[in-house]
Amino acid sequence: MNSTEDVTLAVMPRELTQNPLRKIWMPCKNGLPDKHISQRRVCMTNCPTLIVTVGLPARGKTYISKKLTRYLNWIGVPTKEFNVGQYRRECVKIYKNFEFFRPDNEEGLKIRKQCALTALNDVRQYLSVEGGQVAVFDATNTTRERRGMIMRFAEQNGYKVFFVESVCEDPEVIAQNIVQVKLGSPDYIDCNTEEAVQDFMKRIKCYENSYQPLDEILDRELSYIKVMDVGRRYLVNRVQDHIQSRIVYYLMNIHITPRSIYLCRHGESDLNIRGRIGGDSGLSTRGKEFAHCLGKFIQDQNIKDLKVWTSQMKRTIQTAEALGVQYEQWKALNEIDAGVCEEMRYEEIQEHYPLEFALRDQDKYRYRYPKGESYEDLVQRLEPVIMELERQENVLVICHQAVMRCLLAYFLDKSADELPYLKCPLHTVLKLTPVAYGCKVQSIYLNVEAVNTHRDKPENVNISRLSEEALFTVPAHQ
Amino acid sequence: MMDADPDTDRFEEMPDHLQSGLTQNPLEKIWVPWMSSRLSRRRGSSVPQFTNSPTMIVMVGLPARGKTYISKKLTRYLNWIGVPTKVFNVGQYRREACQSYKNFEFFRPDNEEAMKIRKACALSALKDVSIYFSQDHGQVAVFDATNTTCERREVILFFAKENGYKVFFVESICDDPEIIAENIKQVKLSSPDYLNCDKEEAVADFLKRIECYKVTYIPLDDDKDRNLSYIKIFNVGSRYLVNRVQDHIQSRIVYYLMNIHVTPRTIYLCRHGESELNLVGRIGGDSGLSPRGNKFAAALGKYIRSQCIPDLRIWTSHMKRTIQTAEAVGVTYEQWKALNEIDAGVCEEMTYEEIQENFPEEFALRDQDKYRYRYPKGESYEDLVQRLEPVIMELERQENVLVVCHQAVMRCLLAYFLDKSAGELPYLKCPLHTVLKLTPVAYGCKVESVFLNVEAVNTHRDRPVCDEPQCSQTPPLRHSRAQPMASPAPTKAPCLEDLGLTELSLENVSVDRDAEDALVTVPDHI
C-alpha cells in the first residue's frame, strides 16, 4: 500500500451520536444512526448454533435442555428448545404403552422420524428466519445415523453443532428421575405409579440395543461434551467458539443436589422511607426489626451449611450482621447505579429529567441512567453470582430491588420485559426450591411493615406526557 | 447488637457508626462492624471465598508436554485475579542440587544415585509448599514436575492429606511429534541444562530423556483414579477429561485451562486518542477526541493496516473516546462496557488540583495504596481487575486482537500479560498515542512499544516523593484475605515490597501533607 495514498484514503471517522435510551455511542450520518458496524455486545458466535442432546431416556436431557435454555436467554442469547417427544405427543394423541418405541415397530419408527424432521424444520424457522441464535434439539439421538442426519441438516443451513450427551448407569439416579418427571408426564396421566415405572423401564430397554454413544475415536471431529454420572466426570471435545465455551462452563457448574435459595432485600432503609432511590443509607427502625426477624426466621428454618451473601452497601450488611453468622460481601450484588439520579425521588427525576423518566418507562430493561446502569448491565454483572449460586447449595442472598428482580428472573425464566416489573417487596423472603424442570417459590412476609417501593409502568410513556401522568404510579412515601 | 434507642431524637444524634453498627474503611470503602477491632473475627469477608483450604495443583506428564507453560500461565492468572499462587518447579531444585547437567543418563530409571537426588528434590519442594501455605499466606501451589508414576503421586497425596490441602491434578497428554518438536525448540534449547550444547546435540539428548520417563509413565487412570480430582488435557486442548471438580477455584482453573491455546497471535493494547478532558488535566468523564487525538486515530488506522493482521478483532469500551478512535481504523469493532475507564465517583471530571482541594484525605489515601483505594462512590483498581476478568478470558480464547481502552484499564490488562504485582500495576506507564504489541514467546510475553508520532499530554502521575524524612502514615489495613501478588520469584519477600512501602520514608503519602507535596507529581496540563 502506497503510504501517500494512504493519507488521502484514510478512513474518515464517522460522527458519533449517543442513543438516548441505552446511552450507547453509535456512528451517525446527518444526525441519524448510520449502518451499525459496531456491535453492542460481545460476539458470542458468528453463526447460529444447534445444541443436540444425546442419551437414553431418563438421563436428564430435558432437564439440561430447559436449564441451559433458561440460562442462555437470561444472559441475552435468544435460545429455544425443541423437544421431539412433544412433537410425538401432538402427532400420536394417545400414548398406549412402550410398544410404540420397539425398534421393530415400523409404524412407530416412521412417526418418530417424521416428528424429528418437523422439529428440525421449526429449528430452521427459528434460527434462520426469526433471529434465534441457539436451538436446543432435545431428543434421544442415540444412533449415529440420526446424528448424521442432523449434522447434514445443520451443514446445509450453516449452523454449528454441539452435542451434549448424558451418560448415567446409576439405578438410583434413574429411578429418582422417573419419579420426578416421568410419572407426571402426559404419557402416564391415567396410570398408577407402578404401571408407569414398569412401562417406562421397558421403554428405556427399547433404546438400549441400538444406542451408540459418542465415540472417542469415531466422533473425534465433532464438538461435544459428555456428562457422566450427573457431573462427576466430563469429556469435552473440540470446543469451537465462545458460546460453546460458556455452555461447557455452565454445564460443569450445575448440579442436582436438593437445596434452597433464599432471596430477600435489605431491611427498609432511611432513603426508602423518604422515597429516594439508590444511595448508601442505613436501616430505618423497622428495617432493623426486619433484620432481627430475618435472623429468627433463618434459625427456625434450620438450614444445613447456609451461606449468606450481601452486597457492599451498608443496608444489606447491616441486615446480615443481625443474623450473627458469617457472610460474604459481593460488589456485584450492589444496587443498580442510577447515575445522575442517585438519591432522587421520582418526583425530582420527573422535574429535572422528564425525558429520561419517559424513556425509562418505554423500555425499562434496556434504559441506562445517565452515568449509570441499565437492567441489561445488571444482568451482565450478576452472571458470576448466578454461576456461583449454581455451584453452591443452601444460600441466602440479601440484596436490592433491581438486583433481586434480575436473580428472580433467572430462576423463574422471566423475559426481559417482565423482569423490571417483578414484585420484590421489602421484608419478604422468597424461598426457591428446584423441583422437576423448574423452581418452586414460597413467599414469606416477615410481618414487619415497610414502605412500598414498587412503581408500575404508567399508561402514558410518551415523552410529551404530563407530570401527573408520569407520577401516577409512584408509591407513597414521606 | 445495635438496639434502637426508643427515644428517636437521641438516637438520631448518635454518630452513624453507633446507629448502624458499621463503619466504612476509608481506603476501600468497605463497611465493617465498628467494633470489629475489639471482637475476635470479622464476620463479613469482602471478597468471595474461592476455597476454604489451600490447594495443590499437581502437574502430570512426560517432558515437553507443556507442564511448565501451563504452570506459569495458570499462576499468573490466579495471582492476577487475587489468589496468591506460586510455582514450585522441581527441575529448578534439581539444577540447584546438581549444579551442572551432563546428559540424559541422569534420568535413566536405573540410575540409583540420581533417583535419590530427584526424590530429595521433590521432597524439598514439598517442604517449601507447606512453608508457602502456612507462613506466606499462599492459597494455591503449583507443583510442576513430571509426577508420572503412581508412587510419586501417592507421596504427594499423602503429604497433602496430612496437611489438609486439596489436590487437583493437571495432566498433559500429547503424542503429536510436531508439537513436541516445537516445544523443545521454544523452551528446551535455551534451558540452563543445554547452555553449552549445539542444537542437534540438545534435541537428541532431550528426546532420550523423554524415553527414560516413558518406561515408567502411568497416566491417570479412568478407573483406579476415579476418586481423584483432575483434568486431562489432550493434544494441546482439542479434548479434555474432567473428573470430580471439588470447589470454586478448581472450577475456575478448569474453565481457564479450557480457554487458553498456543496458536501464535498478537495482542495490541492502546488507549483512546488524546481527549478534550485529557488536555485540561481532568480525569474520567466521557469527552470526545481532541484534534491531536483525531490525528492519532488516523495514524492508528494506518499503522494497523500496515501490520496486515489476519482476522483482527477490535474491542473498545462504551466511552466516546475509544469508539471515535476505533472508527478511524475502519473495520468492525465490538464495544465492551467492561472496558470502561475506572469510575472516579465523586472525583469524576476533576483535576488533581481540585481533588487535592476538595478531598485531600482521599487523595492521600489513594497514594498510600493505589491498588486497593476506592474512590467515594467509585471504583478501585482491585474492582477493575474483577470486572476485566471476562475480557482477559475472551482475550485468551481469541487470536489477533486490538484493544482500544483507557489508562487504568490498560494498566490492569498489561499487568496480567506481564505478570506485574498489585503494587506495580497502578504505576505502569501507559502513555497516550502509544501502541503496545504483545506477542507470546516461550513462557512469557514479548512487548514492543510503538509510539505513533502524534504528540499528546502526559497523564501519568507517579507516587509523590518529598524531602521530609519523617512522615506519619495511616498503617495499611490488614484483612483476613491475602493480598494479590504477581507470581513470586523464589526469594521474593511478600507484601510490603510489592506495595512499594519500603521507600515510605521518602514519600509523602500522609493525610496531613501539604498541598504542594501532594501535587508534586501531577503532570502538566492546560
PDB file of N, CA, C and O in Angstrom, chain A residues 121-181:
ATOM      1  N   ASN A 121     -37.442 -28.650  11.100  1.00  0.00           N
ATOM      2  CA  ASN A 121     -37.992 -27.584  10.279  1.00  0.00           C
ATOM      3  C   ASN A 121     -38.278 -26.343  11.122  1.00  0.00           C
ATOM      4  O   ASN A 121     -37.986 -25.217  10.727  1.00  0.00           O
ATOM      5  N   ASP A 122     -38.845 -26.590  12.293  1.00  0.00           N
ATOM      6  CA  ASP A 122     -39.111 -25.476  13.194  1.00  0.00           C
ATOM      7  C   ASP A 122     -37.813 -24.837  13.672  1.00  0.00           C
ATOM      8  O   ASP A 122     -37.735 -23.631  13.895  1.00  0.00           O
ATOM      9  N   VAL A 123     -36.777 -25.665  13.827  1.00  0.00           N
ATOM     10  CA  VAL A 123     -35.463 -25.136  14.212  1.00  0.00           C
ATOM     11  C   VAL A 123     -34.991 -24.161  13.152  1.00  0.00           C
ATOM     12  O   VAL A 123     -34.531 -23.064  13.439  1.00  0.00           O
ATOM     13  N   ARG A 124     -35.147 -24.569  11.907  1.00  0.00           N
ATOM     14  CA  ARG A 124     -34.694 -23.717  10.807  1.00  0.00           C
ATOM     15  C   ARG A 124     -35.461 -22.413  10.801  1.00  0.00           C
ATOM     16  O   ARG A 124     -34.910 -21.337  10.602  1.00  0.00           O
ATOM     17  N   GLN A 125     -36.750 -22.513  11.045  1.00  0.00           N
ATOM     18  CA  GLN A 125     -37.584 -21.317  11.112  1.00  0.00           C
ATOM     19  C   GLN A 125     -37.055 -20.382  12.206  1.00  0.00           C
ATOM     20  O   GLN A 125     -36.912 -19.178  12.007  1.00  0.00           O
ATOM     21  N   TYR A 126     -36.745 -20.956  13.354  1.00  0.00           N
ATOM     22  CA  TYR A 126     -36.312 -20.150  14.492  1.00  0.00           C
ATOM     23  C   TYR A 126     -34.952 -19.516  14.260  1.00  0.00           C
ATOM     24  O   TYR A 126     -34.750 -18.329  14.487  1.00  0.00           O
ATOM     25  N   LEU A 127     -34.000 -20.315  13.754  1.00  0.00           N
ATOM     26  CA  LEU A 127     -32.633 -19.810  13.624  1.00  0.00           C
ATOM     27  C   LEU A 127     -32.437 -18.933  12.394  1.00  0.00           C
ATOM     28  O   LEU A 127     -31.695 -17.964  12.429  1.00  0.00           O
ATOM     29  N   SER A 128     -33.060 -19.321  11.280  1.00  0.00           N
ATOM     30  CA  SER A 128     -32.770 -18.587  10.047  1.00  0.00           C
ATOM     31  C   SER A 128     -33.768 -17.492   9.739  1.00  0.00           C
ATOM     32  O   SER A 128     -33.458 -16.567   9.021  1.00  0.00           O
ATOM     33  N   VAL A 129     -34.969 -17.599  10.280  1.00  0.00           N
ATOM     34  CA  VAL A 129     -35.985 -16.609   9.942  1.00  0.00           C
ATOM     35  C   VAL A 129     -36.295 -15.696  11.121  1.00  0.00           C
ATOM     36  O   VAL A 129     -36.416 -14.490  10.976  1.00  0.00           O
ATOM     37  N   GLU A 130     -36.442 -16.293  12.314  1.00  0.00           N
ATOM     38  CA  GLU A 130     -36.886 -15.492  13.461  1.00  0.00           C
ATOM     39  C   GLU A 130     -35.746 -14.849  14.240  1.00  0.00           C
ATOM     40  O   GLU A 130     -35.990 -14.202  15.259  1.00  0.00           O
ATOM     41  N   GLY A 131     -34.515 -15.063  13.812  1.00  0.00           N
ATOM     42  CA  GLY A 131     -33.398 -14.417  14.504  1.00  0.00           C
ATOM     43  C   GLY A 131     -32.944 -15.084  15.783  1.00  0.00           C
ATOM     44  O   GLY A 131     -32.258 -14.479  16.602  1.00  0.00           O
ATOM     45  N   GLY A 132     -33.317 -16.351  15.974  1.00  0.00           N
ATOM     46  CA  GLY A 132     -32.815 -17.054  17.146  1.00  0.00           C
ATOM     47  C   GLY A 132     -31.329 -17.312  16.984  1.00  0.00           C
ATOM     48  O   GLY A 132     -30.809 -17.342  15.867  1.00  0.00           O
ATOM     49  N   GLN A 133     -30.634 -17.492  18.100  1.00  0.00           N
ATOM     50  CA  GLN A 133     -29.207 -17.733  17.974  1.00  0.00           C
ATOM     51  C   GLN A 133     -28.819 -19.156  18.346  1.00  0.00           C
ATOM     52  O   GLN A 133     -27.891 -19.718  17.786  1.00  0.00           O
ATOM     53  N   VAL A 134     -29.546 -19.744  19.286  1.00  0.00           N
ATOM     54  CA  VAL A 134     -29.263 -21.115  19.676  1.00  0.00           C
ATOM     55  C   VAL A 134     -30.564 -21.910  19.715  1.00  0.00           C
ATOM     56  O   VAL A 134     -31.575 -21.434  20.240  1.00  0.00           O
ATOM     57  N   ALA A 135     -30.524 -23.113  19.160  1.00  0.00           N
ATOM     58  CA  ALA A 135     -31.661 -24.022  19.246  1.00  0.00           C
ATOM     59  C   ALA A 135     -31.193 -25.286  19.948  1.00  0.00           C
ATOM     60  O   ALA A 135     -30.125 -25.812  19.624  1.00  0.00           O
ATOM     61  N   VAL A 136     -31.979 -25.752  20.922  1.00  0.00           N
ATOM     62  CA  VAL A 136     -31.611 -26.979  21.637  1.00  0.00           C
ATOM     63  C   VAL A 136     -32.518 -28.098  21.161  1.00  0.00           C
ATOM     64  O   VAL A 136     -33.734 -28.063  21.390  1.00  0.00           O
ATOM     65  N   PHE A 137     -31.944 -29.051  20.473  1.00  0.00           N
ATOM     66  CA  PHE A 137     -32.705 -30.150  19.890  1.00  0.00           C
ATOM     67  C   PHE A 137     -32.722 -31.301  20.876  1.00  0.00           C
ATOM     68  O   PHE A 137     -31.774 -32.084  20.963  1.00  0.00           O
ATOM     69  N   ASP A 138     -33.828 -31.371  21.637  1.00  0.00           N
ATOM     70  CA  ASP A 138     -33.913 -32.307  22.758  1.00  0.00           C
ATOM     71  C   ASP A 138     -34.591 -33.610  22.355  1.00  0.00           C
ATOM     72  O   ASP A 138     -35.821 -33.687  22.232  1.00  0.00           O
ATOM     73  N   ALA A 139     -33.789 -34.650  22.134  1.00  0.00           N
ATOM     74  CA  ALA A 139     -34.314 -35.976  21.816  1.00  0.00           C
ATOM     75  C   ALA A 139     -33.240 -36.981  22.208  1.00  0.00           C
ATOM     76  O   ALA A 139     -32.153 -36.595  22.618  1.00  0.00           O
ATOM     77  N   THR A 140     -33.519 -38.285  22.058  1.00  0.00           N
ATOM     78  CA  THR A 140     -32.508 -39.264  22.459  1.00  0.00           C
ATOM     79  C   THR A 140     -31.314 -39.234  21.510  1.00  0.00           C
ATOM     80  O   THR A 140     -30.174 -39.320  21.948  1.00  0.00           O
ATOM     81  N   ASN A 141     -31.575 -39.125  20.188  1.00  0.00           N
ATOM     82  CA  ASN A 141     -30.486 -39.036  19.201  1.00  0.00           C
ATOM     83  C   ASN A 141     -29.405 -40.067  19.474  1.00  0.00           C
ATOM     84  O   ASN A 141     -28.206 -39.770  19.426  1.00  0.00           O
ATOM     85  N   THR A 142     -29.849 -41.282  19.794  1.00  0.00           N
ATOM     86  CA  THR A 142     -28.914 -42.305  20.248  1.00  0.00           C
ATOM     87  C   THR A 142     -28.225 -43.073  19.140  1.00  0.00           C
ATOM     88  O   THR A 142     -27.327 -43.863  19.411  1.00  0.00           O
ATOM     89  N   THR A 143     -28.642 -42.909  17.879  1.00  0.00           N
ATOM     90  CA  THR A 143     -27.943 -43.630  16.816  1.00  0.00           C
ATOM     91  C   THR A 143     -27.080 -42.693  16.011  1.00  0.00           C
ATOM     92  O   THR A 143     -27.392 -41.510  15.834  1.00  0.00           O
ATOM     93  N   ARG A 144     -25.993 -43.261  15.486  1.00  0.00           N
ATOM     94  CA  ARG A 144     -25.090 -42.469  14.663  1.00  0.00           C
ATOM     95  C   ARG A 144     -25.839 -41.976  13.423  1.00  0.00           C
ATOM     96  O   ARG A 144     -25.603 -40.882  12.914  1.00  0.00           O
ATOM     97  N   GLU A 145     -26.730 -42.802  12.947  1.00  0.00           N
ATOM     98  CA  GLU A 145     -27.497 -42.478  11.747  1.00  0.00           C
ATOM     99  C   GLU A 145     -28.337 -41.215  11.973  1.00  0.00           C
ATOM    100  O   GLU A 145     -28.332 -40.299  11.148  1.00  0.00           O
ATOM    101  N   ARG A 146     -29.039 -41.162  13.105  1.00  0.00           N
ATOM    102  CA  ARG A 146     -29.865 -39.978  13.399  1.00  0.00           C
ATOM    103  C   ARG A 146     -28.985 -38.749  13.521  1.00  0.00           C
ATOM    104  O   ARG A 146     -29.297 -37.670  13.031  1.00  0.00           O
ATOM    105  N   ARG A 147     -27.863 -38.871  14.214  1.00  0.00           N
ATOM    106  CA  ARG A 147     -26.978 -37.727  14.407  1.00  0.00           C
ATOM    107  C   ARG A 147     -26.400 -37.258  13.073  1.00  0.00           C
ATOM    108  O   ARG A 147     -26.230 -36.064  12.839  1.00  0.00           O
ATOM    109  N   GLY A 148     -26.137 -38.232  12.189  1.00  0.00           N
ATOM    110  CA  GLY A 148     -25.630 -37.873  10.862  1.00  0.00           C
ATOM    111  C   GLY A 148     -26.639 -37.025  10.113  1.00  0.00           C
ATOM    112  O   GLY A 148     -26.301 -36.019   9.471  1.00  0.00           O
ATOM    113  N   MET A 149     -27.900 -37.408  10.234  1.00  0.00           N
ATOM    114  CA  MET A 149     -28.957 -36.661   9.554  1.00  0.00           C
ATOM    115  C   MET A 149     -29.013 -35.233  10.081  1.00  0.00           C
ATOM    116  O   MET A 149     -29.134 -34.271   9.322  1.00  0.00           O
ATOM    117  N   ILE A 150     -28.907 -35.085  11.395  1.00  0.00           N
ATOM    118  CA  ILE A 150     -28.958 -33.758  11.994  1.00  0.00           C
ATOM    119  C   ILE A 150     -27.766 -32.921  11.527  1.00  0.00           C
ATOM    120  O   ILE A 150     -27.900 -31.724  11.225  1.00  0.00           O
ATOM    121  N   MET A 151     -26.596 -33.536  11.474  1.00  0.00           N
ATOM    122  CA  MET A 151     -25.407 -32.789  11.055  1.00  0.00           C
ATOM    123  C   MET A 151     -25.509 -32.338   9.609  1.00  0.00           C
ATOM    124  O   MET A 151     -25.087 -31.231   9.267  1.00  0.00           O
ATOM    125  N   ARG A 152     -26.098 -33.174   8.756  1.00  0.00           N
ATOM    126  CA  ARG A 152     -26.255 -32.766   7.360  1.00  0.00           C
ATOM    127  C   ARG A 152     -27.191 -31.572   7.301  1.00  0.00           C
ATOM    128  O   ARG A 152     -26.944 -30.597   6.600  1.00  0.00           O
ATOM    129  N   PHE A 153     -28.273 -31.640   8.075  1.00  0.00           N
ATOM    130  CA  PHE A 153     -29.230 -30.531   8.141  1.00  0.00           C
ATOM    131  C   PHE A 153     -28.522 -29.244   8.569  1.00  0.00           C
ATOM    132  O   PHE A 153     -28.714 -28.179   7.986  1.00  0.00           O
ATOM    133  N   ALA A 154     -27.694 -29.367   9.593  1.00  0.00           N
ATOM    134  CA  ALA A 154     -27.006 -28.175  10.112  1.00  0.00           C
ATOM    135  C   ALA A 154     -26.047 -27.612   9.081  1.00  0.00           C
ATOM    136  O   ALA A 154     -25.956 -26.395   8.876  1.00  0.00           O
ATOM    137  N   GLU A 155     -25.349 -28.508   8.401  1.00  0.00           N
ATOM    138  CA  GLU A 155     -24.381 -28.060   7.407  1.00  0.00           C
ATOM    139  C   GLU A 155     -25.077 -27.318   6.282  1.00  0.00           C
ATOM    140  O   GLU A 155     -24.626 -26.261   5.842  1.00  0.00           O
ATOM    141  N   GLN A 156     -26.196 -27.875   5.831  1.00  0.00           N
ATOM    142  CA  GLN A 156     -26.953 -27.249   4.751  1.00  0.00           C
ATOM    143  C   GLN A 156     -27.357 -25.822   5.118  1.00  0.00           C
ATOM    144  O   GLN A 156     -27.430 -24.959   4.274  1.00  0.00           O
ATOM    145  N   ASN A 157     -27.657 -25.617   6.409  1.00  0.00           N
ATOM    146  CA  ASN A 157     -28.182 -24.320   6.829  1.00  0.00           C
ATOM    147  C   ASN A 157     -27.139 -23.410   7.453  1.00  0.00           C
ATOM    148  O   ASN A 157     -27.456 -22.311   7.879  1.00  0.00           O
ATOM    149  N   GLY A 158     -25.894 -23.883   7.551  1.00  0.00           N
ATOM    150  CA  GLY A 158     -24.838 -23.040   8.109  1.00  0.00           C
ATOM    151  C   GLY A 158     -24.897 -22.904   9.606  1.00  0.00           C
ATOM    152  O   GLY A 158     -24.583 -21.850  10.169  1.00  0.00           O
ATOM    153  N   TYR A 159     -25.339 -23.971  10.296  1.00  0.00           N
ATOM    154  CA  TYR A 159     -25.367 -23.924  11.752  1.00  0.00           C
ATOM    155  C   TYR A 159     -24.175 -24.702  12.295  1.00  0.00           C
ATOM    156  O   TYR A 159     -23.785 -25.718  11.747  1.00  0.00           O
ATOM    157  N   LYS A 160     -23.661 -24.259  13.463  1.00  0.00           N
ATOM    158  CA  LYS A 160     -22.651 -25.066  14.157  1.00  0.00           C
ATOM    159  C   LYS A 160     -23.403 -26.093  15.002  1.00  0.00           C
ATOM    160  O   LYS A 160     -24.507 -25.833  15.472  1.00  0.00           O
ATOM    161  N   VAL A 161     -22.794 -27.251  15.198  1.00  0.00           N
ATOM    162  CA  VAL A 161     -23.445 -28.279  16.012  1.00  0.00           C
ATOM    163  C   VAL A 161     -22.608 -28.574  17.236  1.00  0.00           C
ATOM    164  O   VAL A 161     -21.383 -28.722  17.152  1.00  0.00           O
ATOM    165  N   PHE A 162     -23.263 -28.649  18.385  1.00  0.00           N
ATOM    166  CA  PHE A 162     -22.588 -29.015  19.626  1.00  0.00           C
ATOM    167  C   PHE A 162     -23.445 -30.050  20.334  1.00  0.00           C
ATOM    168  O   PHE A 162     -24.596 -29.802  20.635  1.00  0.00           O
ATOM    169  N   PHE A 163     -22.868 -31.251  20.556  1.00  0.00           N
ATOM    170  CA  PHE A 163     -23.626 -32.325  21.203  1.00  0.00           C
ATOM    171  C   PHE A 163     -23.458 -32.276  22.717  1.00  0.00           C
ATOM    172  O   PHE A 163     -22.372 -32.013  23.220  1.00  0.00           O
ATOM    173  N   VAL A 164     -24.540 -32.587  23.421  1.00  0.00           N
ATOM    174  CA  VAL A 164     -24.480 -32.724  24.875  1.00  0.00           C
ATOM    175  C   VAL A 164     -25.015 -34.111  25.211  1.00  0.00           C
ATOM    176  O   VAL A 164     -26.215 -34.367  25.132  1.00  0.00           O
ATOM    177  N   GLU A 165     -24.094 -35.012  25.546  1.00  0.00           N
ATOM    178  CA  GLU A 165     -24.503 -36.375  25.844  1.00  0.00           C
ATOM    179  C   GLU A 165     -24.533 -36.608  27.342  1.00  0.00           C
ATOM    180  O   GLU A 165     -23.599 -36.229  28.050  1.00  0.00           O
ATOM    181  N   SER A 166     -25.600 -37.231  27.813  1.00  0.00           N
ATOM    182  CA  SER A 166     -25.682 -37.546  29.234  1.00  0.00           C
ATOM    183  C   SER A 166     -25.655 -39.054  29.410  1.00  0.00           C
ATOM    184  O   SER A 166     -26.509 -39.772  28.893  1.00  0.00           O
ATOM    185  N   VAL A 167     -24.614 -39.517  30.124  1.00  0.00           N
ATOM    186  CA  VAL A 167     -24.441 -40.940  30.339  1.00  0.00           C
ATOM    187  C   VAL A 167     -24.556 -41.230  31.830  1.00  0.00           C
ATOM    188  O   VAL A 167     -23.911 -40.596  32.645  1.00  0.00           O
ATOM    189  N   CYS A 168     -25.413 -42.188  32.169  1.00  0.00           N
ATOM    190  CA  CYS A 168     -25.583 -42.485  33.592  1.00  0.00           C
ATOM    191  C   CYS A 168     -26.072 -43.904  33.748  1.00  0.00           C
ATOM    192  O   CYS A 168     -27.028 -44.313  33.086  1.00  0.00           O
ATOM    193  N   GLU A 169     -25.403 -44.692  34.617  1.00  0.00           N
ATOM    194  CA  GLU A 169     -25.840 -46.061  34.845  1.00  0.00           C
ATOM    195  C   GLU A 169     -26.290 -46.305  36.274  1.00  0.00           C
ATOM    196  O   GLU A 169     -26.577 -47.415  36.652  1.00  0.00           O
ATOM    197  N   ASP A 170     -26.322 -45.229  37.049  1.00  0.00           N
ATOM    198  CA  ASP A 170     -26.691 -45.378  38.460  1.00  0.00           C
ATOM    199  C   ASP A 170     -28.202 -45.587  38.585  1.00  0.00           C
ATOM    200  O   ASP A 170     -28.975 -44.656  38.339  1.00  0.00           O
ATOM    201  N   PRO A 171     -28.660 -46.768  39.000  1.00  0.00           N
ATOM    202  CA  PRO A 171     -30.102 -47.051  39.009  1.00  0.00           C
ATOM    203  C   PRO A 171     -30.880 -46.129  39.943  1.00  0.00           C
ATOM    204  O   PRO A 171     -32.037 -45.797  39.674  1.00  0.00           O
ATOM    205  N   GLU A 172     -30.215 -45.672  41.009  1.00  0.00           N
ATOM    206  CA  GLU A 172     -30.913 -44.768  41.927  1.00  0.00           C
ATOM    207  C   GLU A 172     -31.225 -43.439  41.276  1.00  0.00           C
ATOM    208  O   GLU A 172     -32.317 -42.893  41.424  1.00  0.00           O
ATOM    209  N   VAL A 173     -30.244 -42.918  40.541  1.00  0.00           N
ATOM    210  CA  VAL A 173     -30.448 -41.630  39.873  1.00  0.00           C
ATOM    211  C   VAL A 173     -31.569 -41.748  38.849  1.00  0.00           C
ATOM    212  O   VAL A 173     -32.433 -40.887  38.741  1.00  0.00           O
ATOM    213  N   ILE A 174     -31.554 -42.865  38.103  1.00  0.00           N
ATOM    214  CA  ILE A 174     -32.578 -43.062  37.076  1.00  0.00           C
ATOM    215  C   ILE A 174     -33.957 -43.196  37.704  1.00  0.00           C
ATOM    216  O   ILE A 174     -34.935 -42.608  37.239  1.00  0.00           O
ATOM    217  N   ALA A 175     -34.031 -43.924  38.803  1.00  0.00           N
ATOM    218  CA  ALA A 175     -35.309 -44.100  39.491  1.00  0.00           C
ATOM    219  C   ALA A 175     -35.847 -42.755  39.978  1.00  0.00           C
ATOM    220  O   ALA A 175     -37.019 -42.429  39.808  1.00  0.00           O
ATOM    221  N   GLN A 176     -34.943 -41.959  40.559  1.00  0.00           N
ATOM    222  CA  GLN A 176     -35.332 -40.643  41.078  1.00  0.00           C
ATOM    223  C   GLN A 176     -35.840 -39.763  39.936  1.00  0.00           C
ATOM    224  O   GLN A 176     -36.830 -39.053  40.071  1.00  0.00           O
ATOM    225  N   ASN A 177     -35.164 -39.849  38.811  1.00  0.00           N
ATOM    226  CA  ASN A 177     -35.541 -39.108  37.608  1.00  0.00           C
ATOM    227  C   ASN A 177     -36.953 -39.463  37.181  1.00  0.00           C
ATOM    228  O   ASN A 177     -37.797 -38.596  36.927  1.00  0.00           O
ATOM    229  N   ILE A 178     -37.232 -40.771  37.140  1.00  0.00           N
ATOM    230  CA  ILE A 178     -38.548 -41.239  36.713  1.00  0.00           C
ATOM    231  C   ILE A 178     -39.622 -40.709  37.654  1.00  0.00           C
ATOM    232  O   ILE A 178     -40.671 -40.216  37.225  1.00  0.00           O
ATOM    233  N   VAL A 179     -39.340 -40.778  38.946  1.00  0.00           N
ATOM    234  CA  VAL A 179     -40.306 -40.296  39.938  1.00  0.00           C
ATOM    235  C   VAL A 179     -40.571 -38.810  39.757  1.00  0.00           C
ATOM    236  O   VAL A 179     -41.714 -38.351  39.749  1.00  0.00           O
ATOM    237  N   GLN A 180     -39.500 -38.035  39.566  1.00  0.00           N
ATOM    238  CA  GLN A 180     -39.621 -36.579  39.483  1.00  0.00           C
ATOM    239  C   GLN A 180     -40.353 -36.098  38.242  1.00  0.00           C
ATOM    240  O   GLN A 180     -41.153 -35.172  38.316  1.00  0.00           O
ATOM    241  N   VAL A 181     -40.018 -36.668  37.087  1.00  0.00           N
ATOM    242  CA  VAL A 181     -40.568 -36.068  35.874  1.00  0.00           C
ATOM    243  C   VAL A 181     -41.345 -36.989  34.948  1.00  0.00           C
ATOM    244  O   VAL A 181     -42.107 -36.520  34.114  1.00  0.00           O
TER     245      VAL A 181
END
